[in-house]
Amino acid sequence: MAAMTPTTRYSDGARDTGEPDAGAPARTPARRPRRPRPGIWRGAVLALTGAYFLVPLVASFVFTVHVPGRGITFEAYTELLSADGFTESLLLSLGLAAATIALSLLLAVPALVAVRIGSPRLRPVVEVMCMLPLVVPPIALVTGITTVLRWGPEHLSRTPLYQTFIAVQNEKFPVVLVLAYTVLALPFVYRSLDAGLRAVDVPTLAEAARSCGASWPYVVLRVLLPNLRASLAGAAFLTLTLVLGEFTIASLLGFRPFAVWIVSISGAQARMSVAVSILSLLITWLLLIALSRAGTTPSTAAAAPATTSRKEP
């Protein structure tokens, strides 16, 4: 039985059975059509995503600089610094954001580390408690806060707690907003820190540091926190964006941070309000870049100090 020879199809439709043909011209095998590369689709998706975000920003910028009948003018930006309440509201929002970040991390980090090391069974309970602010609407939260703030001075006017209720409502720095924002930020802080703690073998690191004589504050500050740098930066950024953009609670409580100030001037000075919105977005992006660089900076956890050292005789 004769063995079958492989055939090759050429671009002109002819076939080659493997037998030599001295008089036939040289032919090149036909090439299969190339499939589109995944890079093309990725570029298209990236371009559409960029257009989705950039087109509204460009349109907003054009609205702020183009005045019908006058042409291009940058008065909306040059008048920002001299606008009544701009600097005060911006500094107030940044101060509230810094205080909220510090308080939320101070509450969440020790609690999650303690649960991870000592009581893993309590993790579902802590998770449910931290996720509750997502279930309660902000309008319900601010209604409860308003009720408590009204009830306190009426029933505690003859006690030292009366001054506490007055102090937390100080317009220069309303501590009550820090407390409310901390509650709202707990779900985001918890998710960010929980993801970081899952990626680190916390019990092993803590046990190794403790066996070398390190105290618990040293373990948390010098061993665990350097390994949670990215998670801490993510939690801080989410809290910052929440505070800078929050409007409902601050407005109903009668305070005037940055978001409330933008809405208050939007009726009389529309172009300036849009310019302030663009400026706030740029500030948020810059802070995001700073926090991202802080979170990705390589760092090594410090070794726990040894309790004793002996010299070989």
XYZ file of C-alpha atoms in Angstrom:
313
model
C 0.000 0.000 0.000
C 1.460 3.376 -1.015
C 1.997 5.937 1.720
C -0.059 9.106 1.421
C 1.934 12.269 0.803
C 0.929 15.554 2.416
C -0.493 18.224 0.126
C 0.092 21.973 0.384
C -2.392 24.534 -0.891
C -0.940 27.629 -2.609
C -2.358 31.133 -3.033
C -3.463 30.431 -6.637
C -5.521 27.408 -5.631
C -3.036 24.745 -6.797
C -1.970 21.837 -4.645
C 1.404 20.267 -4.130
C 1.435 16.521 -3.587
C 5.122 16.386 -2.794
C 6.238 15.132 -6.230
C 9.025 17.214 -7.869
C 8.202 19.218 -10.982
C 11.216 20.783 -12.642
C 9.280 22.963 -15.072
C 6.867 24.476 -12.584
C 7.634 27.940 -11.201
C 8.287 28.411 -7.516
C 5.181 29.052 -5.510
C 4.650 30.433 -2.043
C 2.207 28.756 0.344
C -0.959 30.721 1.077
C -1.010 32.472 4.483
C -3.889 32.133 6.830
C -5.709 35.375 7.703
C -4.424 36.860 10.948
C -6.791 37.284 13.790
C -7.112 40.758 15.285
C -4.732 41.237 18.166
C -6.145 41.709 21.685
C -4.149 44.937 21.919
C -6.451 46.626 19.403
C -9.527 45.873 21.493
C -7.778 46.984 24.642
C -6.858 50.261 23.010
C -10.444 50.764 21.842
C -11.849 50.087 25.299
C -9.253 52.406 26.860
C -10.107 55.144 24.351
C -13.850 54.847 25.013
C -13.280 54.894 28.773
C -11.031 57.942 28.501
C -13.582 59.731 26.327
C -16.345 58.879 28.815
C -14.444 60.645 31.592
C -12.662 63.398 29.673
C -15.473 64.702 27.453
C -17.611 65.964 30.401
C -14.532 67.540 31.982
C -13.559 69.290 28.757
C -17.142 70.491 28.282
C -17.212 71.823 31.846
C -13.901 73.614 31.337
C -15.138 75.187 28.097
C -18.258 76.360 29.925
C -16.143 78.086 32.574
C -13.811 79.910 30.159
C -16.134 80.759 27.252
C -18.596 83.606 27.793
C -21.004 84.378 24.929
C -20.248 87.797 23.494
C -16.936 88.130 25.350
C -14.911 85.184 24.113
C -12.358 83.347 26.241
C -11.897 84.587 29.797
C -10.485 83.024 32.963
C -12.337 85.193 35.441
C -14.053 82.164 36.962
C -10.635 80.871 38.067
C -8.934 84.128 38.949
C -11.800 85.117 41.258
C -11.751 81.855 43.206
C -9.172 82.830 45.788
C -10.978 86.084 46.543
C -14.437 84.454 46.658
C -16.186 84.729 49.998
C -15.893 81.468 51.917
C -13.730 79.536 49.437
C -10.581 79.246 51.543
C -12.446 78.690 54.807
C -14.663 75.934 53.409
C -11.785 74.160 51.665
C -9.579 74.199 54.772
C -12.522 73.034 56.874
C -13.156 70.058 54.577
C -9.473 69.105 54.521
C -9.315 69.344 58.318
C -12.441 67.216 58.682
C -10.981 64.677 56.263
C -7.701 64.447 58.191
C -9.509 64.019 61.512
C -11.879 61.425 60.053
C -9.009 59.413 58.562
C -7.134 59.443 61.869
C -10.175 58.459 63.935
C -11.373 55.723 61.574
C -7.927 54.122 61.348
C -7.447 54.429 65.104
C -10.685 52.513 65.632
C -10.404 49.958 62.842
C -6.738 48.902 62.852
C -6.457 47.720 66.501
C -9.871 46.059 66.349
C -9.150 44.114 63.160
C -5.673 43.112 64.309
C -7.043 41.906 67.657
C -9.765 39.903 65.906
C -7.269 38.425 63.455
C -4.857 37.349 66.208
C -7.001 36.567 69.223
C -10.618 35.906 68.188
C -11.070 34.874 64.545
C -14.618 33.750 65.303
C -15.662 37.352 65.973
C -14.756 38.402 62.433
C -18.339 37.981 61.060
C -19.703 40.074 63.943
C -17.202 42.872 63.321
C -17.899 42.733 59.598
C -21.657 43.099 60.101
C -21.164 46.022 62.493
C -18.849 47.807 60.059
C -21.212 47.235 57.122
C -24.299 48.624 58.886
C -23.724 52.238 57.693
C -24.354 51.020 54.148
C -27.845 49.920 55.181
C -28.789 53.077 57.093
C -29.468 56.041 54.747
C -27.588 59.273 55.526
C -30.883 61.130 55.937
C -31.886 58.723 58.732
C -28.472 59.112 60.350
C -28.625 62.892 60.327
C -32.175 62.808 61.722
C -30.975 60.790 64.693
C -27.998 63.097 65.220
C -30.266 66.152 65.141
C -32.601 64.594 67.707
C -29.722 63.855 70.074
C -28.244 67.339 69.667
C -31.612 68.900 70.514
C -32.288 66.576 73.430
C -28.891 67.085 75.088
C -28.959 70.824 75.883
C -32.564 70.626 77.072
C -32.020 67.837 79.610
C -28.341 68.302 80.465
C -28.199 72.069 80.873
C -27.171 71.773 84.550
C -24.481 69.160 84.012
C -20.920 69.355 82.650
C -22.071 67.477 79.538
C -23.884 70.605 78.383
C -20.590 72.191 77.375
C -19.691 69.009 75.489
C -22.809 69.286 73.334
C -21.939 72.905 72.608
C -18.287 72.144 71.804
C -19.008 69.393 69.280
C -21.162 71.850 67.295
C -18.524 74.556 66.977
C -18.812 76.051 63.481
C -15.052 76.524 63.146
C -14.476 72.783 63.511
C -17.653 70.709 64.020
C -16.579 67.520 65.773
C -20.044 66.089 65.216
C -19.285 65.917 61.492
C -16.087 63.985 62.214
C -18.078 61.440 64.221
C -20.734 61.130 61.516
C -18.165 60.824 58.727
C -16.285 58.152 60.681
C -19.445 56.058 60.813
C -20.004 56.498 57.073
C -16.383 55.609 56.276
C -16.254 52.416 58.365
C -17.407 50.062 55.553
C -14.739 51.325 53.151
C -12.019 51.328 55.786
C -12.945 47.820 56.875
C -12.896 46.392 53.353
C -9.528 47.941 52.544
C -7.872 46.817 55.785
C -9.446 43.365 55.690
C -8.018 42.767 52.215
C -4.576 43.802 53.436
C -4.754 41.615 56.534
C -5.774 38.604 54.469
C -2.634 38.990 52.359
C -0.366 39.014 55.442
C 0.213 36.167 57.883
C -0.568 38.311 60.913
C -0.424 35.583 63.629
C 3.004 34.377 62.470
C 4.474 37.883 62.303
C 3.064 38.805 65.713
C 4.251 35.577 67.314
C 7.747 35.969 65.860
C 8.012 39.551 67.068
C 6.665 38.687 70.514
C 9.108 35.796 70.838
C 11.928 38.301 70.262
C 10.673 40.458 73.131
C 8.707 43.119 71.240
C 5.758 44.767 72.958
C 2.303 44.850 71.404
C 2.549 48.538 70.412
C 5.880 47.761 68.736
C 4.351 44.785 66.912
C 1.489 46.866 65.558
C 3.466 49.997 64.670
C 6.761 48.559 63.417
C 5.874 45.062 62.177
C 2.259 45.002 60.966
C 1.609 48.542 59.753
C 4.541 48.596 57.262
C 3.023 45.499 55.636
C -0.375 47.239 55.460
C 0.895 50.395 53.784
C -1.145 49.924 50.592
C -4.317 49.088 52.526
C -3.905 52.119 54.773
C -3.412 54.371 51.754
C -6.536 52.955 50.096
C -8.615 53.442 53.234
C -7.341 56.994 53.621
C -8.162 57.883 50.021
C -11.697 56.467 50.200
C -12.327 58.407 53.398
C -10.921 61.579 51.853
C -13.193 61.373 48.819
C -16.205 60.660 51.030
C -15.589 63.711 53.216
C -14.861 66.096 50.328
C -18.023 65.078 48.488
C -20.465 64.676 51.389
C -23.324 67.174 51.320
C -26.448 65.813 53.047
C -25.300 65.595 56.665
C -23.367 68.869 56.663
C -26.179 70.773 54.994
C -28.936 69.501 57.286
C -26.844 70.157 60.397
C -26.235 73.734 59.262
C -22.490 73.618 58.590
C -20.689 74.870 55.494
C -17.814 72.693 54.296
C -16.563 72.681 50.730
C -19.401 70.698 49.105
C -22.073 72.839 50.769
C -20.267 76.031 49.730
C -20.178 74.895 46.079
C -23.935 74.293 46.076
C -24.598 77.612 47.813
C -22.883 79.653 45.083
C -24.175 77.592 42.149
C -27.341 79.682 41.788
C -25.711 83.106 41.582
C -22.318 82.171 40.066
C -22.751 79.107 37.900
C -19.401 79.351 36.117
C -17.510 79.773 39.355
C -19.261 76.765 40.910
C -18.268 74.597 37.931
C -14.712 75.948 38.112
C -14.584 75.076 41.814
C -15.853 71.580 41.030
C -13.072 71.083 38.471
C -10.540 72.432 40.954
C -11.775 70.083 43.684
C -11.479 67.167 41.273
C -7.894 68.118 40.483
C -7.109 68.406 44.199
C -8.591 64.966 44.768
C -6.501 63.506 41.948
C -3.325 65.039 43.346
C -4.086 63.641 46.784
C -4.817 60.270 45.199
C -1.429 60.287 43.481
C 0.270 61.241 46.756
C -1.514 58.479 48.680
C -0.802 55.959 45.918
C 2.908 56.778 46.010
C 2.856 56.486 49.788
C 1.124 53.122 49.537
C 3.496 51.640 46.939
C 6.761 52.843 48.485
C 8.749 49.736 49.386
C 9.365 49.366 53.057
C 10.646 46.578 55.222
C 9.271 45.778 58.625
C 11.689 46.487 61.387
C 12.918 43.491 63.240
C 11.852 43.132 66.848
C 14.584 43.914 69.362
C 16.215 41.016 71.088
C 15.831 40.906 74.867
C 19.267 39.551 75.672
C 22.451 38.942 73.786
C 25.148 36.547 74.809
C 28.699 36.397 73.618
C 30.370 33.134 72.869
C 33.284 32.513 75.230
